[in-house]
Structure formats: C-alpha cells, structure tokens
Short mmCIF file of C-alpha atoms and ligand atoms in Angstrom, two decimals:
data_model
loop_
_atom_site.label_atom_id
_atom_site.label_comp_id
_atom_site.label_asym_id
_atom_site.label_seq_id
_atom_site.Cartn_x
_atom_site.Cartn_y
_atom_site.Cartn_z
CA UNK A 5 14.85 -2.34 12.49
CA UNK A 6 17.25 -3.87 10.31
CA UNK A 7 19.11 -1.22 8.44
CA UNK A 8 19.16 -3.66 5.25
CA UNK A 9 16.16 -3.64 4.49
CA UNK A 10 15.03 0.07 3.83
CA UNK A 11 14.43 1.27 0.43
CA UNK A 12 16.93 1.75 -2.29
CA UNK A 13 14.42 3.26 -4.04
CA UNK A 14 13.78 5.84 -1.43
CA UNK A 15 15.06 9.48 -3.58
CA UNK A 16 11.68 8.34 -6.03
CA UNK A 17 9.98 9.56 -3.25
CA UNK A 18 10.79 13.28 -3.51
CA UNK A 19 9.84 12.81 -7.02
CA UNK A 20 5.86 13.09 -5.75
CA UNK A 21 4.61 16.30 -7.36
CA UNK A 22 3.20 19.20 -4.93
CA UNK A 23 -0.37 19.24 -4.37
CA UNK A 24 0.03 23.18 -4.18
CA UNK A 25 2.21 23.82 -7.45
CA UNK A 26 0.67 25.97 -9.97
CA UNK A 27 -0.14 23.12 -12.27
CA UNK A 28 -2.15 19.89 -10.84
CA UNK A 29 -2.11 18.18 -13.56
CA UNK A 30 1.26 16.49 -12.93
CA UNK A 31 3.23 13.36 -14.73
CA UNK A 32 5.33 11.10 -13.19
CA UNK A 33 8.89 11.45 -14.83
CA UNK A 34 10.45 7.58 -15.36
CA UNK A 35 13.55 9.08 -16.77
CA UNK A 36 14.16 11.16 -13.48
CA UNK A 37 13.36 8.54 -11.25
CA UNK A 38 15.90 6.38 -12.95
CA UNK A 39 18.44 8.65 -12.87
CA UNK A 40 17.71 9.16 -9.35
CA UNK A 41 18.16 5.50 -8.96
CA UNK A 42 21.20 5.39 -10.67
CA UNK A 43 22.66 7.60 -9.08
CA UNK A 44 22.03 5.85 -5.57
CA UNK A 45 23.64 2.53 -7.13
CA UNK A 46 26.57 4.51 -7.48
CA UNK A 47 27.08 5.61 -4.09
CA UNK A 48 28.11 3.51 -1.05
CA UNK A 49 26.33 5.32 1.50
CA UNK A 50 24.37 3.02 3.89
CA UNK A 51 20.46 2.92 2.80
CA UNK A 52 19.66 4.10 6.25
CA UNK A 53 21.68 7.91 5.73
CA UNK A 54 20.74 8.07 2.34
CA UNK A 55 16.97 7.52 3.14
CA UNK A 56 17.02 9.79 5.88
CA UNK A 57 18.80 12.32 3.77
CA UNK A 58 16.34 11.94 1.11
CA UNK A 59 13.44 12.59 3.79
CA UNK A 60 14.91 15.20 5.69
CA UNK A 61 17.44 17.21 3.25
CA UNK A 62 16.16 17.54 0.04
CA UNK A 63 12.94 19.31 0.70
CA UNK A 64 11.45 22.19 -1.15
CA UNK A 65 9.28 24.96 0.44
CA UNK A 66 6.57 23.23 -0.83
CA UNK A 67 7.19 20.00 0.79
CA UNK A 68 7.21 21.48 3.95
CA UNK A 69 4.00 22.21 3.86
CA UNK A 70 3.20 18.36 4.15
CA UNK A 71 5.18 17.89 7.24
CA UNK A 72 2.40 16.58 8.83
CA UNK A 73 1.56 13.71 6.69
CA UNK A 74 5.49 12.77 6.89
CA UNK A 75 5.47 12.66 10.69
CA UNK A 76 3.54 9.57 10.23
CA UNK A 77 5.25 5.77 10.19
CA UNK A 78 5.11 5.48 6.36
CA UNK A 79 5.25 8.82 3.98
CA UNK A 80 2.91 9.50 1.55
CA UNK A 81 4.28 8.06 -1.61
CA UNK A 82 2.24 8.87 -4.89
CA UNK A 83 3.25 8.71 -8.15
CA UNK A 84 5.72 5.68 -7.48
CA UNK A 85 6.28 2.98 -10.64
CA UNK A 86 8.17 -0.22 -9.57
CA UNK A 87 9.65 -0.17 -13.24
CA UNK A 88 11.76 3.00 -12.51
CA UNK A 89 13.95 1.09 -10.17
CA UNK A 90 16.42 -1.64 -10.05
CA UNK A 91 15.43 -5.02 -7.95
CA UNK A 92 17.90 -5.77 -4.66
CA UNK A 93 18.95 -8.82 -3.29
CA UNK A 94 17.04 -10.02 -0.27
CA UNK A 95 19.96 -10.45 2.19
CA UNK A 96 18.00 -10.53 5.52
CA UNK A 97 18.49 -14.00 7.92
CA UNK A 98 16.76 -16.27 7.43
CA UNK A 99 16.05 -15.61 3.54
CA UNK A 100 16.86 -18.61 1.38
CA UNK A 101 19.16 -17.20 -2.05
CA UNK A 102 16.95 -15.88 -5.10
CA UNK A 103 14.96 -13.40 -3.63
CA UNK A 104 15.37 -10.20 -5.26
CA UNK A 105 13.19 -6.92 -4.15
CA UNK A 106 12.10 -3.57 -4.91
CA UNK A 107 10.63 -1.57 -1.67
CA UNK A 108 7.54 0.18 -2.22
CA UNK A 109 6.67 1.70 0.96
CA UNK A 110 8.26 1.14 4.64
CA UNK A 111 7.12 1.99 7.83
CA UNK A 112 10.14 3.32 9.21
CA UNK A 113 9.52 2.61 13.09
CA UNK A 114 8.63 -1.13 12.95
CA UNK A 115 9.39 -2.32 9.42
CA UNK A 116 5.85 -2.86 8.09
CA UNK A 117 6.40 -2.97 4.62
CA UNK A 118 4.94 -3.95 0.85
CA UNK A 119 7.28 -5.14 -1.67
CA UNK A 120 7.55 -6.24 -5.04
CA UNK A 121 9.61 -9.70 -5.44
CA UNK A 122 10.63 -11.65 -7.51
CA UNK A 123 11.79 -15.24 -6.66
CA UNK A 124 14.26 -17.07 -9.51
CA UNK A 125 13.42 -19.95 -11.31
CA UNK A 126 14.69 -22.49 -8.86
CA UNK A 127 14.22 -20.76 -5.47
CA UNK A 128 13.83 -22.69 -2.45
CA UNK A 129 12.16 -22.37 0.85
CA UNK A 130 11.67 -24.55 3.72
CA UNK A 131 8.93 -24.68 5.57
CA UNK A 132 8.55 -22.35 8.17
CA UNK A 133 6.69 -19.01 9.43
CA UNK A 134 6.86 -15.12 10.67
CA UNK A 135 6.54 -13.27 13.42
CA UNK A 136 4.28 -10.53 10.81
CA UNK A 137 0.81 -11.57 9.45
CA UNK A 138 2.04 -11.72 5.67
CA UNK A 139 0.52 -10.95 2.70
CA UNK A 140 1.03 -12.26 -1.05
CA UNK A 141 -0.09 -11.92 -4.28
CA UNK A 142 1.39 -13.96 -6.84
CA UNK A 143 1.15 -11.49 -9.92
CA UNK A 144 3.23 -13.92 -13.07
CA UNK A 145 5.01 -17.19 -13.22
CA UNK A 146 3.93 -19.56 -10.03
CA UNK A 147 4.79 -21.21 -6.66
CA UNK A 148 4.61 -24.61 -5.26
CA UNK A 149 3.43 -23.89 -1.66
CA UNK A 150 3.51 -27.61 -0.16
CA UNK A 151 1.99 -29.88 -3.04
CA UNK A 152 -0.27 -27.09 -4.66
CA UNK A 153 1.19 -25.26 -8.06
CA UNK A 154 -0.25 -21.45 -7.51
CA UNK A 155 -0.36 -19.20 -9.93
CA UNK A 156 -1.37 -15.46 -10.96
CA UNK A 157 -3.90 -14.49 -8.75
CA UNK A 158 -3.26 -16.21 -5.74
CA UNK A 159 -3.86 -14.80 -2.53
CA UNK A 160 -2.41 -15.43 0.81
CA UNK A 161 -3.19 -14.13 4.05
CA UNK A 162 -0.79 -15.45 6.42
CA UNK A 163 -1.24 -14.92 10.35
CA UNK A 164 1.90 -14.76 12.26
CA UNK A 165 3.49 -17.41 13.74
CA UNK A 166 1.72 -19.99 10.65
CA UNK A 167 4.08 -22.36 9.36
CA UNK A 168 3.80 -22.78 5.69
CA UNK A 169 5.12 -25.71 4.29
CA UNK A 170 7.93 -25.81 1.55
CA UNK A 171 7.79 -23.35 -1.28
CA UNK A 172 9.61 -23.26 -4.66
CA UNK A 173 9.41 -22.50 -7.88
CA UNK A 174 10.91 -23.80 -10.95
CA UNK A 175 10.44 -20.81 -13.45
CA UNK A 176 10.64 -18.03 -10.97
CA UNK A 177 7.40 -15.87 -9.53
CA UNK A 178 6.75 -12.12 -9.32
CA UNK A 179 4.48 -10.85 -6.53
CA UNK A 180 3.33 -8.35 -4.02
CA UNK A 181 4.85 -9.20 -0.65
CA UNK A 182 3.75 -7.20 2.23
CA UNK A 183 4.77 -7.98 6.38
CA UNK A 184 2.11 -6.11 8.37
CA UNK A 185 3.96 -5.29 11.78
CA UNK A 186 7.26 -5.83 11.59
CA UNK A 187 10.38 -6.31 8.93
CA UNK A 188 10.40 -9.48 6.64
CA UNK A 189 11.53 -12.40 8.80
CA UNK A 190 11.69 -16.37 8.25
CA UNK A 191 11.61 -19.27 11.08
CA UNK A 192 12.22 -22.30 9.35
CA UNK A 193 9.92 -24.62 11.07
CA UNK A 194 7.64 -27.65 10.30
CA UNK A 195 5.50 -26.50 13.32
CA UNK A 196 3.41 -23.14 13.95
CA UNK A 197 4.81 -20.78 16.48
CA UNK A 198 3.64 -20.06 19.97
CA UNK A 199 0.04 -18.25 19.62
CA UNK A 200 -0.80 -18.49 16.20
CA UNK A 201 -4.12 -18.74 14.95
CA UNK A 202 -4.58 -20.97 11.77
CA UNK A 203 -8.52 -19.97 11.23
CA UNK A 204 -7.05 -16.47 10.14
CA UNK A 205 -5.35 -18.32 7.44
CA UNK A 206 -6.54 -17.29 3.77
CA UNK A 207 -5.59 -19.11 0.36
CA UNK A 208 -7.47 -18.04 -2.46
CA UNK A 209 -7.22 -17.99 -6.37
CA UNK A 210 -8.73 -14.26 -6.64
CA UNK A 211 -8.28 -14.18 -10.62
CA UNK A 212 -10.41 -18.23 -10.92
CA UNK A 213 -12.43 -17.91 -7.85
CA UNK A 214 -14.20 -14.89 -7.01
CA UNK A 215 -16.54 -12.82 -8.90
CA UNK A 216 -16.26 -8.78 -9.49
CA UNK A 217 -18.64 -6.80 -7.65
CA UNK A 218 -20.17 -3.66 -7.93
CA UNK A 219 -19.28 -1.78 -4.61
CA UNK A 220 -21.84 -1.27 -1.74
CA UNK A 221 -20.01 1.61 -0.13
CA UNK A 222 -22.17 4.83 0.25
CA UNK A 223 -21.42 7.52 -1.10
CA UNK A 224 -20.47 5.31 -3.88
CA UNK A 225 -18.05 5.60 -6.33
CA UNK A 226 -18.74 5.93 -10.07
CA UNK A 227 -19.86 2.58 -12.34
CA UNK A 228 -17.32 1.01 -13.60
CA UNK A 229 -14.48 0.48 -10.59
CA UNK A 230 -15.44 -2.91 -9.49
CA UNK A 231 -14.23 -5.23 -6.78
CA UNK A 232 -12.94 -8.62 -4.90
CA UNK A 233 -12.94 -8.64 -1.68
CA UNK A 234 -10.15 -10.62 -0.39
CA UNK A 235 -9.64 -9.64 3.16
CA UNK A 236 -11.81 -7.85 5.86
CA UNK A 237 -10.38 -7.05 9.19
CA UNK A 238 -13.41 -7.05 11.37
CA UNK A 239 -11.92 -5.07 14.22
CA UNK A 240 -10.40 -2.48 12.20
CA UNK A 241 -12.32 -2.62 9.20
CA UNK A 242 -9.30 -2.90 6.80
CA UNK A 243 -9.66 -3.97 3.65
CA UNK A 244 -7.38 -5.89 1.41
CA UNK A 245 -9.43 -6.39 -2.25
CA UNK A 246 -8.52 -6.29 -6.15
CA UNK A 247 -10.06 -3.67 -8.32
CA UNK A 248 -10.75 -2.48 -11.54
CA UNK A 249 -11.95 0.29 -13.71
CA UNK A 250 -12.97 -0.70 -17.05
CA UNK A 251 -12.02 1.14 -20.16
CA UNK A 252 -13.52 4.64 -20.32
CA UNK A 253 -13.98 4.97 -16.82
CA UNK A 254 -14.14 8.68 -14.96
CA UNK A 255 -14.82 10.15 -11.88
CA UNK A 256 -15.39 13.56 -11.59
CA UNK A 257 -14.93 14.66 -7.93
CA UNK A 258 -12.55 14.70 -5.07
CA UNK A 259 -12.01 11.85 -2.21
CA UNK A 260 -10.47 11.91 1.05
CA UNK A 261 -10.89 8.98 3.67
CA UNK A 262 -10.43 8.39 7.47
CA UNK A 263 -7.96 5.64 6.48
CA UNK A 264 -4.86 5.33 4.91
CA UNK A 265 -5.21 3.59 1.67
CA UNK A 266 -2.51 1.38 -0.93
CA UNK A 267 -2.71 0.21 -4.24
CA UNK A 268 -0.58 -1.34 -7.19
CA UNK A 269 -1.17 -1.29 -10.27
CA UNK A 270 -0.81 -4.87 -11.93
CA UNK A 271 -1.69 -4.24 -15.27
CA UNK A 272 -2.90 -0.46 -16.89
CA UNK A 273 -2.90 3.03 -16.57
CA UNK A 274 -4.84 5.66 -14.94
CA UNK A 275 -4.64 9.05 -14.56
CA UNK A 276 -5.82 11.49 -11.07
CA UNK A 277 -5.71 15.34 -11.10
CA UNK A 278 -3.49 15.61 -8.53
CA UNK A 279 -0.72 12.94 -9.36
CA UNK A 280 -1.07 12.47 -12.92
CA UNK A 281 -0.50 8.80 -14.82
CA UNK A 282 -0.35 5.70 -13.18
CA UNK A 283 1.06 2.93 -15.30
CA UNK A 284 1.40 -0.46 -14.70
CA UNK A 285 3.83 -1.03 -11.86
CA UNK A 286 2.04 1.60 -10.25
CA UNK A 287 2.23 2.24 -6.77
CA UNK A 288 0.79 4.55 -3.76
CA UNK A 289 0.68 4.88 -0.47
CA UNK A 290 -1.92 7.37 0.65
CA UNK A 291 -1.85 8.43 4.21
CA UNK A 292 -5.52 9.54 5.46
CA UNK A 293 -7.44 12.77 4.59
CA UNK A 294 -5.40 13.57 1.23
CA UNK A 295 -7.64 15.10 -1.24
CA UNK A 296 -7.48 12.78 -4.58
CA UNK A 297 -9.33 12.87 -8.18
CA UNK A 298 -10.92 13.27 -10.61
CA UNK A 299 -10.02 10.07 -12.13
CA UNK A 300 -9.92 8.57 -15.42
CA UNK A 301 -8.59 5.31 -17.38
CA UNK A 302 -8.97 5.50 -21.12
CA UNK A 303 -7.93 1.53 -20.81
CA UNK A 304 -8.90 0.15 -17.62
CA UNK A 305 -6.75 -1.23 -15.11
CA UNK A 306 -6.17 -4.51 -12.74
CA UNK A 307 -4.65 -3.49 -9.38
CA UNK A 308 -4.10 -4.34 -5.61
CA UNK A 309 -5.77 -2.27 -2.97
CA UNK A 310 -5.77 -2.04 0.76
CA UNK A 311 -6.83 0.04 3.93
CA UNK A 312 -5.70 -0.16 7.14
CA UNK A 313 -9.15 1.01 8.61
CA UNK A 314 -13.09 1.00 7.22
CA UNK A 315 -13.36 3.13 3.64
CA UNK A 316 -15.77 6.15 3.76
CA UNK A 317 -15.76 7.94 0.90
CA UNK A 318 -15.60 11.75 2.10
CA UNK A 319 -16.88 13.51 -2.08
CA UNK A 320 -16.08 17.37 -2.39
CA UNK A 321 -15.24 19.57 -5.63
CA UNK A 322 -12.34 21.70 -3.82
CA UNK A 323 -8.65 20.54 -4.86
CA UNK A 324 -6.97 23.01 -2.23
CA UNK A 325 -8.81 22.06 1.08
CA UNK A 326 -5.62 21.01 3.65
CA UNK A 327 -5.41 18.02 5.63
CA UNK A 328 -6.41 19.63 8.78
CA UNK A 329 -9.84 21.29 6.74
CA UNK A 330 -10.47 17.56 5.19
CA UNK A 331 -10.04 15.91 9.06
CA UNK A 332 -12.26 18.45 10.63
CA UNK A 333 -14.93 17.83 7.95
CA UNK A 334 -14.81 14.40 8.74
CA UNK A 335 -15.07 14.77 12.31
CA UNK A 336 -18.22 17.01 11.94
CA UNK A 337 -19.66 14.30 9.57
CA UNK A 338 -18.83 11.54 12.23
CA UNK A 339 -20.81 13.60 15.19
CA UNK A 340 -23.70 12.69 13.22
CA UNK A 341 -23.03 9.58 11.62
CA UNK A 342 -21.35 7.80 14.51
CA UNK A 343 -22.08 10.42 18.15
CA UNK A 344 -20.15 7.61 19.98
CA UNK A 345 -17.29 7.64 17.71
CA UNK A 346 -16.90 10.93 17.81
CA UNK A 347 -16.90 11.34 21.72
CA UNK A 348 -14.11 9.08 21.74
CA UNK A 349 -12.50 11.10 18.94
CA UNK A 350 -12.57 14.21 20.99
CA UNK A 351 -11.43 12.56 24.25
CA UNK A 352 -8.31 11.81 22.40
CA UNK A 353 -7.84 14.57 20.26
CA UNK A 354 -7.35 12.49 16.85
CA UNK A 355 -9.77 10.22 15.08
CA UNK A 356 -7.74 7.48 13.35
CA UNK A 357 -8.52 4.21 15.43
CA UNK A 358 -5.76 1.27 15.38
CA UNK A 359 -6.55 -1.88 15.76
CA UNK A 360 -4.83 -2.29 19.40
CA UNK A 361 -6.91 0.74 20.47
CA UNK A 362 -9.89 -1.23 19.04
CA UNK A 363 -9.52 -4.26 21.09
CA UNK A 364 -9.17 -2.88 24.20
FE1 FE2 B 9 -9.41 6.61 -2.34
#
C-alpha cells in the first residue's frame, strides 16, 4: 500500500473515549484533536511511523483491553469530526491537481478507505476508471460528470474497472469518497477496463429522487430514524443508505450487530451513551459486536451510513457486556434464526461472512 496515502489524521484516533472508564457519558474534545493535529503538521515523520506509533505506542491500560477489535483491517474509530483536522493534498499517480483530503478511516492491509474531499473550483479529470468499486457522495458545490451538472445529493456507485467520462467542476465540490478494496487509484481511459461490469453502475440524486422510509428491519429501531436506500449488496447484504433522525428523537437501549457499520454525519448532532456528541462532520467506523446507545438528537441529523454485511439489530439494556459476550449472544440467536448459518459458523470458528467466502 502506498505509504502516502495513510491518515494524517491518525493520533484523533486515540482520542476515542474508553467504553470501560468510570464515566460513559463521554464528549469528543475538538480542541485536543486539533492540537493533536497540529502537532503532527509539525513533525516530518513519515505518515506510515507516525500512524503505527499512534496505534501501537500510545496506548493506555484501558485500550488494551480492545485489542481485539484493533487486530482487525480498519480500527474502531468513534468519536471522529472531519472539522478537527486539516485537509491534505492528494498526491497519489494518477490524481489530476486540486484534490485535497482528510482520511476518515483506512484499512491498513489493502487500502480500503472513506474520505472526505474536496475538489477546487476548477479541477479537472479525464475520463478514466479504478481498479476499486468507488463510492461518492457529493455533499456541497457540484460536478460535471460527462455532460450532467450533479449536485448535493448525488450518489455514485462505481464498479471497478468503469470508465467515467470527464469530470470537473468550476466552483469546487465537497464529498464522501470511499475505494472499497484497494487504495485510491486513476486509469485515465475513454474505455472500461478488462472485466468490468457496467449493470453494477449506480447514479442517483438521493436528496431529489428517493423518498424517506420508515425501516423494515426487525427488531426495529425507534420512530423517527428514517431511510434511503441507496445500495444493497445482494451477496453480502451490505448496505450503503442515507438516514435521519428527526428532531427529538431517542432511543433508549443498546445495539450491537454482526456487521461492521459507518456513518457521517452531513449535517447535525447527536449524542450516544457511550461516545458522546456527534456533530456535523461526524464520523465512525464501528467494527462488529460493539455495544452502542442510547441515542438522542435534540435537532435531527442528515448522515451517510453503510455496512459491509446484512444489519440485525442485536437490543439489550447492559452497557458492559464485552465483545466476545455480545458475539456469543449472537451466535446462540443465529442457531435458531438461521441453523445453517450457524453450522457453518462453528465449522469455522468465527461468524462474520465476506463476500468472497459468500460466493464460493
Ligand atoms: Fe448500529
């Protein structure tokens, strides 16, 4: 993986409060995080040592205690805000000038990653595709992908190996930018790569052209978080969608999934026990089987979601059940809901299906 491309942002992540301190009502602290980001500006260590030293060195007793979610490709990251750090200059190949990003979670072994971007007013890129299925979300300001003008809301899923044609913008764009299995890379090409399959290919105005809806997940979560679909993987089941909670909205109990689960917050606050306030700018990556809520948003909130895997809602009232509690639980649930599942589960001694293993 290219060592440009990991996150200068990466010392926010120690700034996630412990699940096990005293208090769990935590709040994200912007003026820490910034001066944690400042202080990596100032230093000319190479992203990839300071990263690692973030992950590895500075770790508290408590910490330690989630080793096991941090043996996994990308770390639990949650509270993260965009907004506490400084945007970097896109300098991989390929990447035309005026692309500027802030790197909100990174899976470490093949790149994977989402990002925040933000393309200047008179950014230029031929046509051409990726070797990662892509995902964007145009969040202010617009692109001109070929002849069509796109603005705030748009949606692209884009298979690898798709050619897009030639996108611009005049007055610059922000959006959520994410490369699915490997680290951002352009071919600039007027033709689709070997093996790519344009029926994948999504384009849709999610703000103009879809309608909320109430969930139809059971158990169900409380009124008032509503959804667009955008995306459904039907091999893995994962989910890429935009949600809301409207003003006054609360939940009193405690989720875990099977999944891991993402989300940015475009606009609004909300607050969860364990991780306090959320603001816009928001960001999480949840790995699967960590306990989370209540919730509550005295405002509402617009943000981006996604799984990697089909979203069961696993409800309980006990904030201090561990990973390994909240994975056997839902193994014991799946022996009933799903016996096949399960005997699969046991003949490989974890239960988190991929989408290769799915295939086969
Ligand atoms: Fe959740």
């Amino acid at each position: 993986m290219d060592p440009r491309i990991l996150p200068a942002d990466s010392d926010a992540r120690i700034l996630r409060p412990c699940r096990h301190s005293s208090s769990h009502q935590t709040r994200r602290d912007p003026s820490a995080a910034q001066a944690q980001a400042s202080r990596h500006l100032l230093t000319s260590t190479p992203f990839s040592q300071t990263w690692g030293g973030a992950l590895h060195s500075i770790r508290s007793p408590c910490q330690s205690q989630h080793r096991e979610e941090e043996t996994m490709a990308r770390p639990h990251i949650e509270p993260f805000c965009d907004r506490d750090v400084p945007f970097k200059k896109m300098t991989l190949p390929g990447f035309p000038s005026g692309m500027h990003y802030k790197m909100l979670s990174l899976d470490k072994d093949t790149g994977a990653c989402t990002m925040t971007v933000q393309f200047d007013a008179g950014y230029r890129q031929p046509p051409g595709f990726s070797y990662s299925d892509i995902e964007l979300l145009i969040m202010e300001g617009g692109l001109r992908v070929g002849d069509e003008m796109c603005g705030p809301g748009t949606y692209f899923f884009i298979p690898a190996g798709v050619a897009l044609p030639a996108v611009s913008t005049k007055t610059g764009c922000l959006a959520l930018l994410m490369y699915n299995q490997t680290e951002p890379n352009f071919v600039e090409s007027d033709e689709d790569g070997d093996g790519a399959d344009r029926s994948r290919l999504i384009q849709v105005n999610a703000y103009d052209d879809l309608s909320w809806q109430v969930p139809t997940l059971m158990p169900a979560t409380a009124p008032g978080c509503l959804l667009k679909i955008l995306r459904w993987d039907e091999v893995t089941g994962a989910l890429s969608f935009l949600y809301c909670m409207v003003p006054g909205f609360w939940q009193d109990n405690i989720s875990f999934h099977d999944c891991a689960e993402e989300a940015y917050h475009i606009w609004g606050t909300s607050w969860i026990m364990q991780f306090g306030d959320l603001p816009t700018g928001g960001y999480f990556w949840r790995p699967p089987y960590i306990n989370h809520g209540p919730f509550a948003s005295e405002h509402g909130i617009l943000a981006f979601g996604r799984t990697d895997g089909e979203l069961y809602n696993h409800f309980h009232f006990n904030p201090y059940t561990t990973l390994k509690e909240n994975r056997e639980w839902a193994a014991e649930k799946l022996k009933h809901r799903k016996p096949a599942l399960f005997k699969w589960i046991v003949a490989h001694e974890h239960n988190h299906l991929t989408g290769s293993e799915l295939k086969k």
